[in-house]
Amino acid sequence: STRSGNTEEPDDTWSDWSAPQSSPGPVRSAAARYIQIRAIFPSGSDASLRSVRLYYLPQNQRASVSEVGLKAPSTKRGPDAMPEASTTVPLVWKVSNPDEDELRYLLRFRREDQTRWRDMLDDDTRLTETHYDWQTLAIPDGRYVVEVTATDAISNPADRALSDRAISEVITVDNHAPELNVSLRGRRLVGSARD
């Protein structure tokens, strides 16, 4: 028979003893942190108990996502060097993963002034690394935020899978050069720049 509870010493909060089992099978006591096993032998029996095996499924712990943002630029070119023009935004994030489950990351983005999120990846894309090169050529210039969701559904059954999400600071996407309008008026050169 078994009984279970959430205190180290059995008390009134523990379950009652389960019906006796005479062969291997599932534990019939309620899920709890502690469990006791009781074996009763008929009087006069020379039976002995050599071992007991009890299997359990540990509670799934949630992974935590933090520090979503841009990858730091390379310092090889020097601190005063102008950044190279690129339509690729290198995203990175940090994850705490206490169970060391295999994690899948889902990425979404939206303009800072909008509420509708747009998926960055296809449904069948399986991103498992903590970085991603976001191709921004197809979106208008502007200020965006990115959401990263970490899910452990790869390593756990659907009813036990957990997820966590974090949102970046504002990221500026600027893929277009400034517009210059210059004209000569007599001996004066006049113009404007617009970005």
mmCIF file of C-alpha atoms in Angstrom:
data_model
loop_
_atom_site.group_PDB
_atom_site.id
_atom_site.type_symbol
_atom_site.label_atom_id
_atom_site.label_comp_id
_atom_site.label_asym_id
_atom_site.label_seq_id
_atom_site.Cartn_x
_atom_site.Cartn_y
_atom_site.Cartn_z
ATOM 1 C CA SER A 1 0.000 0.000 0.000
ATOM 2 C CA THR A 2 1.073 3.623 -0.420
ATOM 3 C CA ARG A 3 0.126 6.986 1.000
ATOM 4 C CA SER A 4 1.358 10.427 0.044
ATOM 5 C CA GLY A 5 1.575 14.013 1.268
ATOM 6 C CA ASN A 6 3.429 17.297 0.975
ATOM 7 C CA THR A 7 4.985 17.427 4.468
ATOM 8 C CA GLU A 8 8.165 15.568 5.412
ATOM 9 C CA GLU A 9 6.465 13.866 8.356
ATOM 10 C CA PRO A 10 3.045 12.241 7.747
ATOM 11 C CA ASP A 11 0.149 14.202 9.265
ATOM 12 C CA ASP A 12 -3.595 14.720 8.768
ATOM 13 C CA THR A 13 -3.028 16.257 5.328
ATOM 14 C CA TRP A 14 -1.629 12.994 3.949
ATOM 15 C CA SER A 15 -3.809 10.663 1.906
ATOM 16 C CA ASP A 16 -5.183 7.424 3.364
ATOM 17 C CA TRP A 17 -3.387 4.166 2.654
ATOM 18 C CA SER A 18 -4.264 2.833 -0.778
ATOM 19 C CA ALA A 19 -5.712 -0.619 -1.391
ATOM 20 C CA PRO A 20 -2.970 -3.290 -1.248
ATOM 21 C CA GLN A 21 -1.274 -4.346 -4.490
ATOM 22 C CA SER A 22 0.004 -7.884 -4.931
ATOM 23 C CA SER A 23 1.741 -7.278 -8.272
ATOM 24 C CA PRO A 24 3.559 -4.389 -10.002
ATOM 25 C CA GLY A 25 1.345 -1.513 -11.093
ATOM 26 C CA PRO A 26 0.804 2.224 -10.939
ATOM 27 C CA VAL A 27 0.799 4.084 -7.616
ATOM 28 C CA ARG A 28 -2.786 4.797 -6.612
ATOM 29 C CA SER A 29 -2.045 7.553 -4.083
ATOM 30 C CA ALA A 30 -2.487 11.230 -4.971
ATOM 31 C CA ALA A 31 0.401 13.115 -6.574
ATOM 32 C CA ALA A 32 2.493 14.741 -3.819
ATOM 33 C CA ARG A 33 6.056 15.511 -2.782
ATOM 34 C CA TYR A 34 6.498 12.570 -0.376
ATOM 35 C CA ILE A 35 5.320 8.960 -0.441
ATOM 36 C CA GLN A 36 5.399 6.024 1.986
ATOM 37 C CA ILE A 37 5.224 2.349 1.092
ATOM 38 C CA ARG A 38 3.852 -0.300 3.455
ATOM 39 C CA ALA A 39 4.337 -4.060 3.017
ATOM 40 C CA ILE A 40 2.386 -6.568 5.128
ATOM 41 C CA PHE A 41 3.342 -10.271 5.231
ATOM 42 C CA PRO A 42 1.052 -13.030 6.499
ATOM 43 C CA SER A 43 1.965 -14.185 10.006
ATOM 44 C CA GLY A 44 4.222 -17.219 10.007
ATOM 45 C CA SER A 45 5.444 -16.433 6.479
ATOM 46 C CA ASP A 46 9.134 -16.599 5.668
ATOM 47 C CA ALA A 47 8.716 -13.964 2.921
ATOM 48 C CA SER A 48 11.156 -11.070 2.708
ATOM 49 C CA LEU A 49 11.217 -7.766 0.841
ATOM 50 C CA ARG A 50 14.494 -7.173 -0.964
ATOM 51 C CA SER A 51 13.793 -4.074 -3.014
ATOM 52 C CA VAL A 52 11.123 -1.622 -4.080
ATOM 53 C CA ARG A 53 11.215 0.467 -7.251
ATOM 54 C CA LEU A 54 9.112 3.564 -7.589
ATOM 55 C CA TYR A 55 9.188 5.633 -10.776
ATOM 56 C CA TYR A 56 8.039 9.216 -10.888
ATOM 57 C CA LEU A 57 7.818 12.105 -13.316
ATOM 58 C CA PRO A 58 9.454 15.282 -11.961
ATOM 59 C CA GLN A 59 7.459 18.480 -12.238
ATOM 60 C CA ASN A 60 8.355 20.447 -15.358
ATOM 61 C CA GLN A 61 10.096 23.757 -14.671
ATOM 62 C CA ARG A 62 9.556 26.789 -16.873
ATOM 63 C CA ALA A 63 12.426 28.204 -18.943
ATOM 64 C CA SER A 64 12.823 31.973 -18.640
ATOM 65 C CA VAL A 65 13.612 34.356 -21.529
ATOM 66 C CA SER A 66 15.354 37.689 -20.907
ATOM 67 C CA GLU A 67 17.448 40.406 -22.522
ATOM 68 C CA VAL A 68 16.015 40.317 -26.042
ATOM 69 C CA GLY A 69 17.923 42.763 -28.219
ATOM 70 C CA LEU A 70 20.555 43.422 -30.821
ATOM 71 C CA LYS A 71 23.809 41.508 -30.976
ATOM 72 C CA ALA A 72 26.722 43.746 -29.974
ATOM 73 C CA PRO A 73 28.667 44.948 -33.026
ATOM 74 C CA SER A 74 32.123 43.556 -33.677
ATOM 75 C CA THR A 75 34.945 45.676 -32.261
ATOM 76 C CA LYS A 76 37.439 44.509 -34.912
ATOM 77 C CA ARG A 77 36.805 47.605 -37.013
ATOM 78 C CA GLY A 78 37.467 50.018 -34.150
ATOM 79 C CA PRO A 79 35.089 51.970 -31.906
ATOM 80 C CA ASP A 80 34.862 55.010 -34.232
ATOM 81 C CA ALA A 81 34.207 53.094 -37.465
ATOM 82 C CA MET A 82 30.937 53.734 -39.240
ATOM 83 C CA PRO A 83 28.577 50.724 -39.163
ATOM 84 C CA GLU A 84 28.190 48.812 -42.389
ATOM 85 C CA ALA A 85 24.842 49.174 -44.139
ATOM 86 C CA SER A 86 22.802 45.982 -43.850
ATOM 87 C CA THR A 87 19.175 44.882 -44.048
ATOM 88 C CA THR A 88 19.938 42.115 -41.519
ATOM 89 C CA VAL A 89 19.199 42.788 -37.847
ATOM 90 C CA PRO A 90 21.111 40.324 -35.625
ATOM 91 C CA LEU A 91 18.865 39.413 -32.663
ATOM 92 C CA VAL A 92 20.043 37.667 -29.472
ATOM 93 C CA TRP A 93 18.417 36.708 -26.160
ATOM 94 C CA LYS A 94 19.271 34.962 -22.911
ATOM 95 C CA VAL A 95 17.496 31.905 -21.506
ATOM 96 C CA SER A 96 17.526 30.216 -18.114
ATOM 97 C CA ASN A 97 16.595 26.542 -18.592
ATOM 98 C CA PRO A 98 16.565 24.689 -15.222
ATOM 99 C CA ASP A 99 15.433 21.335 -16.695
ATOM 100 C CA GLU A 100 17.866 21.564 -19.624
ATOM 101 C CA ASP A 101 14.967 20.726 -21.947
ATOM 102 C CA GLU A 102 15.356 21.179 -25.676
ATOM 103 C CA LEU A 103 13.709 24.527 -26.377
ATOM 104 C CA ARG A 104 12.095 25.936 -29.496
ATOM 105 C CA TYR A 105 11.892 29.689 -30.039
ATOM 106 C CA LEU A 106 9.018 31.514 -31.734
ATOM 107 C CA LEU A 107 9.627 35.084 -32.939
ATOM 108 C CA ARG A 108 7.121 37.842 -33.628
ATOM 109 C CA PHE A 109 7.415 41.562 -34.348
ATOM 110 C CA ARG A 110 5.235 44.654 -34.516
ATOM 111 C CA ARG A 111 5.683 48.357 -35.139
ATOM 112 C CA GLU A 112 6.019 50.303 -31.934
ATOM 113 C CA ASP A 113 2.771 52.200 -32.609
ATOM 114 C CA GLN A 114 0.719 49.105 -33.549
ATOM 115 C CA THR A 115 -0.840 46.267 -31.549
ATOM 116 C CA ARG A 116 -0.887 43.457 -34.138
ATOM 117 C CA TRP A 117 1.983 40.977 -33.901
ATOM 118 C CA ARG A 118 3.350 39.315 -37.042
ATOM 119 C CA ASP A 119 5.156 35.973 -37.103
ATOM 120 C CA MET A 120 8.785 36.201 -38.127
ATOM 121 C CA LEU A 121 9.161 32.457 -38.842
ATOM 122 C CA ASP A 122 7.094 29.885 -40.733
ATOM 123 C CA ASP A 123 5.158 27.350 -38.624
ATOM 124 C CA ASP A 124 7.489 24.545 -39.693
ATOM 125 C CA THR A 125 10.710 26.444 -38.831
ATOM 126 C CA ARG A 126 12.308 24.950 -35.723
ATOM 127 C CA LEU A 127 14.610 27.588 -34.204
ATOM 128 C CA THR A 128 16.566 26.127 -31.259
ATOM 129 C CA GLU A 129 19.427 28.637 -30.971
ATOM 130 C CA THR A 130 19.385 31.877 -28.941
ATOM 131 C CA HIS A 131 20.096 34.129 -31.898
ATOM 132 C CA TYR A 132 18.503 34.922 -35.231
ATOM 133 C CA ASP A 133 19.358 37.130 -38.228
ATOM 134 C CA TRP A 134 16.172 39.056 -39.005
ATOM 135 C CA GLN A 135 15.912 40.036 -42.679
ATOM 136 C CA THR A 136 14.116 43.419 -42.726
ATOM 137 C CA LEU A 137 14.201 44.399 -46.412
ATOM 138 C CA ALA A 138 10.505 43.502 -46.876
ATOM 139 C CA ILE A 139 9.214 45.718 -44.045
ATOM 140 C CA PRO A 140 8.922 49.523 -43.981
ATOM 141 C CA ASP A 141 11.486 51.581 -42.098
ATOM 142 C CA GLY A 142 10.383 52.379 -38.583
ATOM 143 C CA ARG A 143 10.595 51.502 -34.933
ATOM 144 C CA TYR A 144 9.796 47.893 -34.003
ATOM 145 C CA VAL A 145 9.673 45.600 -30.991
ATOM 146 C CA VAL A 146 10.418 41.873 -31.118
ATOM 147 C CA GLU A 147 8.865 39.153 -28.954
ATOM 148 C CA VAL A 148 10.710 35.892 -28.254
ATOM 149 C CA THR A 149 8.761 32.916 -26.860
ATOM 150 C CA ALA A 150 10.600 29.857 -25.523
ATOM 151 C CA THR A 151 8.623 26.613 -25.348
ATOM 152 C CA ASP A 152 9.703 23.200 -24.064
ATOM 153 C CA ALA A 153 7.022 21.353 -26.075
ATOM 154 C CA ILE A 154 9.761 19.421 -27.905
ATOM 155 C CA SER A 155 10.778 17.693 -24.647
ATOM 156 C CA ASN A 156 7.419 17.402 -22.844
ATOM 157 C CA PRO A 157 3.904 16.112 -23.524
ATOM 158 C CA ALA A 158 1.494 18.813 -24.700
ATOM 159 C CA ASP A 159 -0.380 18.929 -21.371
ATOM 160 C CA ARG A 160 2.880 19.519 -19.427
ATOM 161 C CA ALA A 161 4.697 21.869 -21.828
ATOM 162 C CA LEU A 162 5.496 25.364 -20.540
ATOM 163 C CA SER A 163 6.527 28.589 -22.250
ATOM 164 C CA ASP A 164 7.828 32.050 -21.412
ATOM 165 C CA ARG A 165 8.194 35.220 -23.452
ATOM 166 C CA ALA A 166 10.075 38.497 -23.392
ATOM 167 C CA ILE A 167 9.887 41.654 -25.491
ATOM 168 C CA SER A 168 12.819 43.713 -26.759
ATOM 169 C CA GLU A 169 13.437 47.410 -26.398
ATOM 170 C CA VAL A 170 12.578 49.434 -29.499
ATOM 171 C CA ILE A 171 14.677 48.475 -32.548
ATOM 172 C CA THR A 172 15.053 50.966 -35.404
ATOM 173 C CA VAL A 173 14.879 49.535 -38.913
ATOM 174 C CA ASP A 174 16.364 51.931 -41.490
ATOM 175 C CA ASN A 175 17.089 50.356 -44.871
ATOM 176 C CA HIS A 176 16.795 53.429 -47.051
ATOM 177 C CA ALA A 177 19.361 56.165 -47.642
ATOM 178 C CA PRO A 178 18.441 59.791 -46.968
ATOM 179 C CA GLU A 179 16.884 61.734 -49.850
ATOM 180 C CA LEU A 180 18.944 64.721 -50.983
ATOM 181 C CA ASN A 181 17.419 67.601 -52.970
ATOM 182 C CA VAL A 182 20.034 70.051 -54.204
ATOM 183 C CA SER A 183 19.687 72.940 -56.664
ATOM 184 C CA LEU A 184 21.782 75.869 -57.789
ATOM 185 C CA ARG A 185 20.179 79.292 -57.424
ATOM 186 C CA GLY A 186 22.450 81.778 -59.030
ATOM 187 C CA ARG A 187 25.700 81.433 -57.145
ATOM 188 C CA ARG A 188 24.088 79.703 -54.178
ATOM 189 C CA LEU A 189 23.779 75.971 -53.708
ATOM 190 C CA VAL A 190 20.651 75.144 -51.701
ATOM 191 C CA GLY A 191 19.130 71.878 -50.700
ATOM 192 C CA SER A 192 17.610 69.652 -48.079
ATOM 193 C CA ALA A 193 18.148 66.177 -46.713
ATOM 194 C CA ARG A 194 15.247 63.984 -45.555
ATOM 195 C CA ASP A 195 15.378 60.618 -43.808
#
